[in-house]
mmCIF file with all atom_site columns, C-alpha atoms in Angstrom:
data_model
loop_
_atom_site.group_PDB
_atom_site.id
_atom_site.type_symbol
_atom_site.label_atom_id
_atom_site.label_alt_id
_atom_site.label_comp_id
_atom_site.label_asym_id
_atom_site.label_entity_id
_atom_site.label_seq_id
_atom_site.pdbx_PDB_ins_code
_atom_site.Cartn_x
_atom_site.Cartn_y
_atom_site.Cartn_z
_atom_site.occupancy
_atom_site.B_iso_or_equiv
_atom_site.pdbx_formal_charge
_atom_site.auth_seq_id
_atom_site.auth_comp_id
_atom_site.auth_asym_id
_atom_site.auth_atom_id
_atom_site.pdbx_PDB_model_num
ATOM 1   C CA . UNK A 1 1   ? -15.210 11.710  -1.269  1.00 83.00 ? 1   UNK A CA 1
ATOM 2   C CA . UNK A 1 2   ? -15.054 10.396  -4.841  1.00 94.00 ? 2   UNK A CA 1
ATOM 3   C CA . UNK A 1 3   ? -16.859 7.306   -6.074  1.00 97.00 ? 3   UNK A CA 1
ATOM 4   C CA . UNK A 1 4   ? -13.505 5.517   -6.366  1.00 94.00 ? 4   UNK A CA 1
ATOM 5   C CA . UNK A 1 5   ? -12.591 6.314   -2.757  1.00 96.00 ? 5   UNK A CA 1
ATOM 6   C CA . UNK A 1 6   ? -15.986 5.068   -1.574  1.00 97.00 ? 6   UNK A CA 1
ATOM 7   C CA . UNK A 1 7   ? -15.575 1.902   -3.635  1.00 97.00 ? 7   UNK A CA 1
ATOM 8   C CA . UNK A 1 8   ? -12.111 1.255   -2.117  1.00 96.00 ? 8   UNK A CA 1
ATOM 9   C CA . UNK A 1 9   ? -13.474 1.728   1.427   1.00 97.00 ? 9   UNK A CA 1
ATOM 10  C CA . UNK A 1 10  ? -16.405 -0.576  0.668   1.00 98.00 ? 10  UNK A CA 1
ATOM 11  C CA . UNK A 1 11  ? -14.195 -3.275  -0.859  1.00 97.00 ? 11  UNK A CA 1
ATOM 12  C CA . UNK A 1 12  ? -11.800 -3.201  2.101   1.00 98.00 ? 12  UNK A CA 1
ATOM 13  C CA . UNK A 1 13  ? -14.723 -3.610  4.486   1.00 98.00 ? 13  UNK A CA 1
ATOM 14  C CA . UNK A 1 14  ? -16.191 -6.443  2.385   1.00 98.00 ? 14  UNK A CA 1
ATOM 15  C CA . UNK A 1 15  ? -12.820 -8.192  2.609   1.00 98.00 ? 15  UNK A CA 1
ATOM 16  C CA . UNK A 1 16  ? -13.205 -8.112  6.400   1.00 98.00 ? 16  UNK A CA 1
ATOM 17  C CA . UNK A 1 17  ? -10.694 -5.371  7.246   1.00 98.00 ? 17  UNK A CA 1
ATOM 18  C CA . UNK A 1 18  ? -11.158 -2.813  10.017  1.00 98.00 ? 18  UNK A CA 1
ATOM 19  C CA . UNK A 1 19  ? -9.561  0.634   9.810   1.00 97.00 ? 19  UNK A CA 1
ATOM 20  C CA . UNK A 1 20  ? -8.019  1.744   13.123  1.00 96.00 ? 20  UNK A CA 1
ATOM 21  C CA . UNK A 1 21  ? -6.649  5.176   12.170  1.00 91.00 ? 21  UNK A CA 1
ATOM 22  C CA . UNK A 1 22  ? -7.369  7.874   9.625   1.00 92.00 ? 22  UNK A CA 1
ATOM 23  C CA . UNK A 1 23  ? -4.728  9.621   7.572   1.00 94.00 ? 23  UNK A CA 1
ATOM 24  C CA . UNK A 1 24  ? -1.702  11.260  9.134   1.00 95.00 ? 24  UNK A CA 1
ATOM 25  C CA . UNK A 1 25  ? -2.473  14.924  9.886   1.00 95.00 ? 25  UNK A CA 1
ATOM 26  C CA . UNK A 1 26  ? 0.831   16.314  8.573   1.00 96.00 ? 26  UNK A CA 1
ATOM 27  C CA . UNK A 1 27  ? 1.239   17.438  4.991   1.00 95.00 ? 27  UNK A CA 1
ATOM 28  C CA . UNK A 1 28  ? 4.410   15.331  4.661   1.00 95.00 ? 28  UNK A CA 1
ATOM 29  C CA . UNK A 1 29  ? 5.211   12.137  6.529   1.00 96.00 ? 29  UNK A CA 1
ATOM 30  C CA . UNK A 1 30  ? 6.705   8.681   6.262   1.00 96.00 ? 30  UNK A CA 1
ATOM 31  C CA . UNK A 1 31  ? 4.429   5.746   7.060   1.00 97.00 ? 31  UNK A CA 1
ATOM 32  C CA . UNK A 1 32  ? 6.046   2.379   7.672   1.00 96.00 ? 32  UNK A CA 1
ATOM 33  C CA . UNK A 1 33  ? 4.156   -0.610  6.291   1.00 94.00 ? 33  UNK A CA 1
ATOM 34  C CA . UNK A 1 34  ? 4.856   -3.607  8.524   1.00 95.00 ? 34  UNK A CA 1
ATOM 35  C CA . UNK A 1 35  ? 4.850   -6.597  8.272   1.00 94.00 ? 35  UNK A CA 1
ATOM 36  C CA . UNK A 1 36  ? 5.537   -6.694  4.525   1.00 92.00 ? 36  UNK A CA 1
ATOM 37  C CA . UNK A 1 37  ? 5.629   -10.274 3.245   1.00 91.00 ? 37  UNK A CA 1
ATOM 38  C CA . UNK A 1 38  ? 3.239   -10.247 0.280   1.00 91.00 ? 38  UNK A CA 1
ATOM 39  C CA . UNK A 1 39  ? 2.192   -8.168  -2.711  1.00 87.00 ? 39  UNK A CA 1
ATOM 40  C CA . UNK A 1 40  ? -1.253  -8.407  -1.084  1.00 91.00 ? 40  UNK A CA 1
ATOM 41  C CA . UNK A 1 41  ? 0.024   -5.927  1.518   1.00 92.00 ? 41  UNK A CA 1
ATOM 42  C CA . UNK A 1 42  ? 0.156   -3.291  -1.220  1.00 89.00 ? 42  UNK A CA 1
ATOM 43  C CA . UNK A 1 43  ? -3.428  -3.895  -2.323  1.00 92.00 ? 43  UNK A CA 1
ATOM 44  C CA . UNK A 1 44  ? -4.854  -3.832  1.201   1.00 95.00 ? 44  UNK A CA 1
ATOM 45  C CA . UNK A 1 45  ? -2.843  -0.686  2.007   1.00 94.00 ? 45  UNK A CA 1
ATOM 46  C CA . UNK A 1 46  ? -3.962  0.980   -1.230  1.00 94.00 ? 46  UNK A CA 1
ATOM 47  C CA . UNK A 1 47  ? -7.626  0.255   -0.478  1.00 95.00 ? 47  UNK A CA 1
ATOM 48  C CA . UNK A 1 48  ? -7.160  1.555   3.079   1.00 97.00 ? 48  UNK A CA 1
ATOM 49  C CA . UNK A 1 49  ? -5.486  4.877   2.307   1.00 96.00 ? 49  UNK A CA 1
ATOM 50  C CA . UNK A 1 50  ? -7.562  5.573   -0.798  1.00 95.00 ? 50  UNK A CA 1
ATOM 51  C CA . UNK A 1 51  ? -10.705 4.597   1.119   1.00 96.00 ? 51  UNK A CA 1
ATOM 52  C CA . UNK A 1 52  ? -10.001 7.253   3.745   1.00 96.00 ? 52  UNK A CA 1
ATOM 53  C CA . UNK A 1 53  ? -9.629  9.838   0.984   1.00 95.00 ? 53  UNK A CA 1
ATOM 54  C CA . UNK A 1 54  ? -5.847  10.151  0.625   1.00 95.00 ? 54  UNK A CA 1
ATOM 55  C CA . UNK A 1 55  ? -2.920  8.973   -1.499  1.00 93.00 ? 55  UNK A CA 1
ATOM 56  C CA . UNK A 1 56  ? -0.091  6.956   -0.019  1.00 91.00 ? 56  UNK A CA 1
ATOM 57  C CA . UNK A 1 57  ? 2.937   7.095   -2.294  1.00 93.00 ? 57  UNK A CA 1
ATOM 58  C CA . UNK A 1 58  ? 5.080   3.990   -2.617  1.00 89.00 ? 58  UNK A CA 1
ATOM 59  C CA . UNK A 1 59  ? 8.360   3.155   -4.308  1.00 86.00 ? 59  UNK A CA 1
ATOM 60  C CA . UNK A 1 60  ? 8.332   0.723   -7.211  1.00 85.00 ? 60  UNK A CA 1
ATOM 61  C CA . UNK A 1 61  ? 11.322  -0.361  -9.235  1.00 83.00 ? 61  UNK A CA 1
ATOM 62  C CA . UNK A 1 62  ? 11.624  1.725   -12.397 1.00 85.00 ? 62  UNK A CA 1
ATOM 63  C CA . UNK A 1 63  ? 11.388  -1.323  -14.665 1.00 89.00 ? 63  UNK A CA 1
ATOM 64  C CA . UNK A 1 64  ? 7.615   -1.446  -14.048 1.00 86.00 ? 64  UNK A CA 1
ATOM 65  C CA . UNK A 1 65  ? 7.076   2.032   -15.533 1.00 90.00 ? 65  UNK A CA 1
ATOM 66  C CA . UNK A 1 66  ? 6.496   1.019   -19.153 1.00 90.00 ? 66  UNK A CA 1
ATOM 67  C CA . UNK A 1 67  ? 3.483   1.782   -21.338 1.00 89.00 ? 67  UNK A CA 1
ATOM 68  C CA . UNK A 1 68  ? 0.600   1.286   -20.476 1.00 90.00 ? 68  UNK A CA 1
ATOM 69  C CA . UNK A 1 69  ? 1.363   0.354   -16.843 1.00 90.00 ? 69  UNK A CA 1
ATOM 70  C CA . UNK A 1 70  ? 3.657   3.309   -16.020 1.00 90.00 ? 70  UNK A CA 1
ATOM 71  C CA . UNK A 1 71  ? 1.082   6.107   -16.270 1.00 90.00 ? 71  UNK A CA 1
ATOM 72  C CA . UNK A 1 72  ? -1.392  4.084   -14.184 1.00 90.00 ? 72  UNK A CA 1
ATOM 73  C CA . UNK A 1 73  ? 1.219   3.452   -11.484 1.00 89.00 ? 73  UNK A CA 1
ATOM 74  C CA . UNK A 1 74  ? 2.046   7.163   -11.319 1.00 88.00 ? 74  UNK A CA 1
ATOM 75  C CA . UNK A 1 75  ? -1.658  8.044   -11.092 1.00 87.00 ? 75  UNK A CA 1
ATOM 76  C CA . UNK A 1 76  ? -2.092  5.860   -7.983  1.00 87.00 ? 76  UNK A CA 1
ATOM 77  C CA . UNK A 1 77  ? 0.962   7.377   -6.261  1.00 87.00 ? 77  UNK A CA 1
ATOM 78  C CA . UNK A 1 78  ? 3.843   5.118   -7.243  1.00 88.00 ? 78  UNK A CA 1
ATOM 79  C CA . UNK A 1 79  ? 7.344   6.577   -7.511  1.00 87.00 ? 79  UNK A CA 1
ATOM 80  C CA . UNK A 1 80  ? 9.850   4.948   -9.911  1.00 86.00 ? 80  UNK A CA 1
ATOM 81  C CA . UNK A 1 81  ? 13.173  4.169   -8.228  1.00 83.00 ? 81  UNK A CA 1
ATOM 82  C CA . UNK A 1 82  ? 16.477  2.637   -9.272  1.00 81.00 ? 82  UNK A CA 1
ATOM 83  C CA . UNK A 1 83  ? 17.035  0.003   -6.588  1.00 74.00 ? 83  UNK A CA 1
ATOM 84  C CA . UNK A 1 84  ? 20.649  -0.655  -7.593  1.00 75.00 ? 84  UNK A CA 1
ATOM 85  C CA . UNK A 1 85  ? 21.816  2.123   -5.251  1.00 70.00 ? 85  UNK A CA 1
ATOM 86  C CA . UNK A 1 86  ? 20.202  2.952   -1.891  1.00 69.00 ? 86  UNK A CA 1
ATOM 87  C CA . UNK A 1 87  ? 21.249  6.609   -2.067  1.00 71.00 ? 87  UNK A CA 1
ATOM 88  C CA . UNK A 1 88  ? 19.528  6.956   -5.449  1.00 79.00 ? 88  UNK A CA 1
ATOM 89  C CA . UNK A 1 89  ? 16.317  5.530   -3.995  1.00 82.00 ? 89  UNK A CA 1
ATOM 90  C CA . UNK A 1 90  ? 16.350  8.032   -1.131  1.00 84.00 ? 90  UNK A CA 1
ATOM 91  C CA . UNK A 1 91  ? 17.101  10.946  -3.507  1.00 86.00 ? 91  UNK A CA 1
ATOM 92  C CA . UNK A 1 92  ? 14.227  9.891   -5.812  1.00 86.00 ? 92  UNK A CA 1
ATOM 93  C CA . UNK A 1 93  ? 11.733  9.962   -2.953  1.00 87.00 ? 93  UNK A CA 1
ATOM 94  C CA . UNK A 1 94  ? 12.997  13.271  -1.582  1.00 89.00 ? 94  UNK A CA 1
ATOM 95  C CA . UNK A 1 95  ? 12.761  14.825  -5.063  1.00 89.00 ? 95  UNK A CA 1
ATOM 96  C CA . UNK A 1 96  ? 9.222   13.521  -5.525  1.00 89.00 ? 96  UNK A CA 1
ATOM 97  C CA . UNK A 1 97  ? 8.222   14.942  -2.133  1.00 90.00 ? 97  UNK A CA 1
ATOM 98  C CA . UNK A 1 98  ? 9.780   18.322  -2.872  1.00 88.00 ? 98  UNK A CA 1
ATOM 99  C CA . UNK A 1 99  ? 8.072   18.473  -6.286  1.00 88.00 ? 99  UNK A CA 1
ATOM 100 C CA . UNK A 1 100 ? 4.663   17.528  -4.898  1.00 88.00 ? 100 UNK A CA 1
ATOM 101 C CA . UNK A 1 101 ? 2.060   20.174  -4.416  1.00 85.00 ? 101 UNK A CA 1
ATOM 102 C CA . UNK A 1 102 ? 0.237   19.560  -1.172  1.00 89.00 ? 102 UNK A CA 1
ATOM 103 C CA . UNK A 1 103 ? 0.079   16.322  0.763   1.00 94.00 ? 103 UNK A CA 1
ATOM 104 C CA . UNK A 1 104 ? 2.876   13.761  0.380   1.00 95.00 ? 104 UNK A CA 1
ATOM 105 C CA . UNK A 1 105 ? 2.615   10.623  2.504   1.00 96.00 ? 105 UNK A CA 1
ATOM 106 C CA . UNK A 1 106 ? 5.211   8.014   1.562   1.00 95.00 ? 106 UNK A CA 1
ATOM 107 C CA . UNK A 1 107 ? 4.714   4.390   2.643   1.00 94.00 ? 107 UNK A CA 1
ATOM 108 C CA . UNK A 1 108 ? 7.870   2.371   3.109   1.00 92.00 ? 108 UNK A CA 1
ATOM 109 C CA . UNK A 1 109 ? 8.518   -1.234  4.082   1.00 90.00 ? 109 UNK A CA 1
ATOM 110 C CA . UNK A 1 110 ? 11.631  -0.941  6.274   1.00 90.00 ? 110 UNK A CA 1
ATOM 111 C CA . UNK A 1 111 ? 12.409  -4.606  5.673   1.00 86.00 ? 111 UNK A CA 1
ATOM 112 C CA . UNK A 1 112 ? 13.132  -3.606  2.063   1.00 75.00 ? 112 UNK A CA 1
ATOM 113 C CA . UNK A 1 113 ? 11.847  -6.909  0.695   1.00 75.00 ? 113 UNK A CA 1
ATOM 114 C CA . UNK A 1 114 ? 9.172   -9.547  1.243   1.00 73.00 ? 114 UNK A CA 1
ATOM 115 C CA . UNK A 1 115 ? 11.763  -12.025 2.579   1.00 76.00 ? 115 UNK A CA 1
ATOM 116 C CA . UNK A 1 116 ? 12.809  -12.418 6.248   1.00 82.00 ? 116 UNK A CA 1
ATOM 117 C CA . UNK A 1 117 ? 15.193  -9.593  7.213   1.00 80.00 ? 117 UNK A CA 1
ATOM 118 C CA . UNK A 1 118 ? 16.801  -9.238  10.645  1.00 85.00 ? 118 UNK A CA 1
ATOM 119 C CA . UNK A 1 119 ? 18.437  -5.841  10.107  1.00 88.00 ? 119 UNK A CA 1
ATOM 120 C CA . UNK A 1 120 ? 15.892  -3.411  8.672   1.00 92.00 ? 120 UNK A CA 1
ATOM 121 C CA . UNK A 1 121 ? 16.953  -0.658  6.291   1.00 90.00 ? 121 UNK A CA 1
ATOM 122 C CA . UNK A 1 122 ? 17.216  2.957   7.447   1.00 92.00 ? 122 UNK A CA 1
ATOM 123 C CA . UNK A 1 123 ? 16.250  4.786   4.236   1.00 90.00 ? 123 UNK A CA 1
ATOM 124 C CA . UNK A 1 124 ? 12.930  5.776   5.833   1.00 93.00 ? 124 UNK A CA 1
ATOM 125 C CA . UNK A 1 125 ? 14.970  7.632   8.476   1.00 94.00 ? 125 UNK A CA 1
ATOM 126 C CA . UNK A 1 126 ? 17.018  9.570   5.907   1.00 93.00 ? 126 UNK A CA 1
ATOM 127 C CA . UNK A 1 127 ? 13.831  10.555  4.079   1.00 93.00 ? 127 UNK A CA 1
ATOM 128 C CA . UNK A 1 128 ? 12.077  11.683  7.276   1.00 95.00 ? 128 UNK A CA 1
ATOM 129 C CA . UNK A 1 129 ? 15.116  13.754  8.294   1.00 95.00 ? 129 UNK A CA 1
ATOM 130 C CA . UNK A 1 130 ? 15.473  15.334  4.831   1.00 92.00 ? 130 UNK A CA 1
ATOM 131 C CA . UNK A 1 131 ? 11.775  16.252  4.728   1.00 93.00 ? 131 UNK A CA 1
ATOM 132 C CA . UNK A 1 132 ? 11.719  17.249  8.409   1.00 94.00 ? 132 UNK A CA 1
ATOM 133 C CA . UNK A 1 133 ? 8.663   15.090  8.940   1.00 95.00 ? 133 UNK A CA 1
ATOM 134 C CA . UNK A 1 134 ? 7.486   12.409  11.385  1.00 97.00 ? 134 UNK A CA 1
ATOM 135 C CA . UNK A 1 135 ? 7.369   8.660   10.898  1.00 97.00 ? 135 UNK A CA 1
ATOM 136 C CA . UNK A 1 136 ? 4.190   6.685   11.583  1.00 98.00 ? 136 UNK A CA 1
ATOM 137 C CA . UNK A 1 137 ? 4.340   3.034   12.604  1.00 98.00 ? 137 UNK A CA 1
ATOM 138 C CA . UNK A 1 138 ? 1.795   1.731   10.113  1.00 97.00 ? 138 UNK A CA 1
ATOM 139 C CA . UNK A 1 139 ? 0.629   -1.862  10.118  1.00 97.00 ? 139 UNK A CA 1
ATOM 140 C CA . UNK A 1 140 ? -1.583  -4.470  8.520   1.00 94.00 ? 140 UNK A CA 1
ATOM 141 C CA . UNK A 1 141 ? -2.382  -7.420  10.773  1.00 97.00 ? 141 UNK A CA 1
ATOM 142 C CA . UNK A 1 142 ? -3.563  -10.344 8.661   1.00 97.00 ? 142 UNK A CA 1
ATOM 143 C CA . UNK A 1 143 ? -4.764  -12.341 11.684  1.00 97.00 ? 143 UNK A CA 1
ATOM 144 C CA . UNK A 1 144 ? -7.124  -9.699  13.066  1.00 97.00 ? 144 UNK A CA 1
ATOM 145 C CA . UNK A 1 145 ? -7.528  -7.875  9.723   1.00 98.00 ? 145 UNK A CA 1
ATOM 146 C CA . UNK A 1 146 ? -6.830  -4.493  11.306  1.00 98.00 ? 146 UNK A CA 1
ATOM 147 C CA . UNK A 1 147 ? -4.971  -1.799  9.399   1.00 98.00 ? 147 UNK A CA 1
ATOM 148 C CA . UNK A 1 148 ? -3.811  1.698   10.336  1.00 97.00 ? 148 UNK A CA 1
ATOM 149 C CA . UNK A 1 149 ? -1.151  4.347   10.036  1.00 96.00 ? 149 UNK A CA 1
ATOM 150 C CA . UNK A 1 150 ? -0.174  3.606   13.625  1.00 96.00 ? 150 UNK A CA 1
ATOM 151 C CA . UNK A 1 151 ? 1.492   5.766   16.222  1.00 96.00 ? 151 UNK A CA 1
ATOM 152 C CA . UNK A 1 152 ? 3.699   8.747   15.494  1.00 97.00 ? 152 UNK A CA 1
ATOM 153 C CA . UNK A 1 153 ? 7.447   8.226   15.990  1.00 97.00 ? 153 UNK A CA 1
ATOM 154 C CA . UNK A 1 154 ? 9.758   11.236  16.087  1.00 94.00 ? 154 UNK A CA 1
ATOM 155 C CA . UNK A 1 155 ? 13.212  10.303  14.872  1.00 96.00 ? 155 UNK A CA 1
ATOM 156 C CA . UNK A 1 156 ? 16.444  11.087  16.690  1.00 96.00 ? 156 UNK A CA 1
ATOM 157 C CA . UNK A 1 157 ? 19.817  11.614  15.054  1.00 96.00 ? 157 UNK A CA 1
ATOM 158 C CA . UNK A 1 158 ? 20.663  7.903   15.336  1.00 97.00 ? 158 UNK A CA 1
ATOM 159 C CA . UNK A 1 159 ? 19.016  5.900   12.547  1.00 96.00 ? 159 UNK A CA 1
ATOM 160 C CA . UNK A 1 160 ? 20.182  2.487   13.773  1.00 95.00 ? 160 UNK A CA 1
ATOM 161 C CA . UNK A 1 161 ? 18.964  3.044   17.360  1.00 97.00 ? 161 UNK A CA 1
ATOM 162 C CA . UNK A 1 162 ? 15.623  4.362   16.082  1.00 97.00 ? 162 UNK A CA 1
ATOM 163 C CA . UNK A 1 163 ? 15.245  1.344   13.825  1.00 95.00 ? 163 UNK A CA 1
ATOM 164 C CA . UNK A 1 164 ? 15.963  -1.017  16.715  1.00 95.00 ? 164 UNK A CA 1
ATOM 165 C CA . UNK A 1 165 ? 13.308  0.772   18.806  1.00 96.00 ? 165 UNK A CA 1
ATOM 166 C CA . UNK A 1 166 ? 10.847  0.487   15.935  1.00 96.00 ? 166 UNK A CA 1
ATOM 167 C CA . UNK A 1 167 ? 11.597  -3.217  15.486  1.00 95.00 ? 167 UNK A CA 1
ATOM 168 C CA . UNK A 1 168 ? 11.019  -3.722  19.231  1.00 95.00 ? 168 UNK A CA 1
ATOM 169 C CA . UNK A 1 169 ? 7.710   -1.847  18.927  1.00 97.00 ? 169 UNK A CA 1
ATOM 170 C CA . UNK A 1 170 ? 6.523   -4.206  16.190  1.00 96.00 ? 170 UNK A CA 1
ATOM 171 C CA . UNK A 1 171 ? 7.785   -7.228  18.138  1.00 95.00 ? 171 UNK A CA 1
ATOM 172 C CA . UNK A 1 172 ? 5.715   -6.145  21.158  1.00 96.00 ? 172 UNK A CA 1
ATOM 173 C CA . UNK A 1 173 ? 2.599   -5.535  19.046  1.00 96.00 ? 173 UNK A CA 1
ATOM 174 C CA . UNK A 1 174 ? 2.725   -9.077  17.669  1.00 94.00 ? 174 UNK A CA 1
ATOM 175 C CA . UNK A 1 175 ? 1.180   -8.316  14.277  1.00 96.00 ? 175 UNK A CA 1
ATOM 176 C CA . UNK A 1 176 ? 0.707   -11.329 12.033  1.00 95.00 ? 176 UNK A CA 1
ATOM 177 C CA . UNK A 1 177 ? 2.065   -11.155 8.491   1.00 94.00 ? 177 UNK A CA 1
ATOM 178 C CA . UNK A 1 178 ? 0.252   -12.717 5.566   1.00 94.00 ? 178 UNK A CA 1
ATOM 179 C CA . UNK A 1 179 ? 3.216   -15.108 5.400   1.00 93.00 ? 179 UNK A CA 1
ATOM 180 C CA . UNK A 1 180 ? 4.400   -15.268 9.052   1.00 91.00 ? 180 UNK A CA 1
ATOM 181 C CA . UNK A 1 181 ? 7.497   -17.324 8.241   1.00 91.00 ? 181 UNK A CA 1
ATOM 182 C CA . UNK A 1 182 ? 8.837   -14.384 6.195   1.00 88.00 ? 182 UNK A CA 1
ATOM 183 C CA . UNK A 1 183 ? 8.581   -11.774 8.958   1.00 90.00 ? 183 UNK A CA 1
ATOM 184 C CA . UNK A 1 184 ? 11.078  -11.140 11.739  1.00 81.00 ? 184 UNK A CA 1
ATOM 185 C CA . UNK A 1 185 ? 11.722  -8.163  13.988  1.00 79.00 ? 185 UNK A CA 1
ATOM 186 C CA . UNK A 1 186 ? 15.121  -9.051  15.461  1.00 77.00 ? 186 UNK A CA 1
#
């Protein structure tokens, strides 16, 4: 483990967070990050996955990839995407995964935004199907300060039904968002 990875694990622990799961065992996978209501979710997730010795890739709108921020974002696993078209976003992630050498774990917030969303997006499903990889039901619970990649979920051929099952899973778990008023599962 590098000094940076050890520092991230130490900082996460100092912030009071408990890690429930290690990294996903597959070389390629999709990890859902729920509930996503704050930019703080990114930082806690970054500390978690880096602290366990891995890189979790995330999508960031392409406008953030300017000098000197762009190279830093790429170094920590960010993928530039054009959010004006959902199909373009999915293609960007699939291309990045296919171009990667070795492990590629992509973290996705199925809500698609930090605002309350009743009907979650299904791009994660398209990506998992295209990469022939599983989905993990990742979480960060701000009330208990527990974080993990969660349980494995094998997708069917019906994205909407799978998404409804996943939303029901999160509803039953009762995770608390950093901003609870911005999170809904139905």
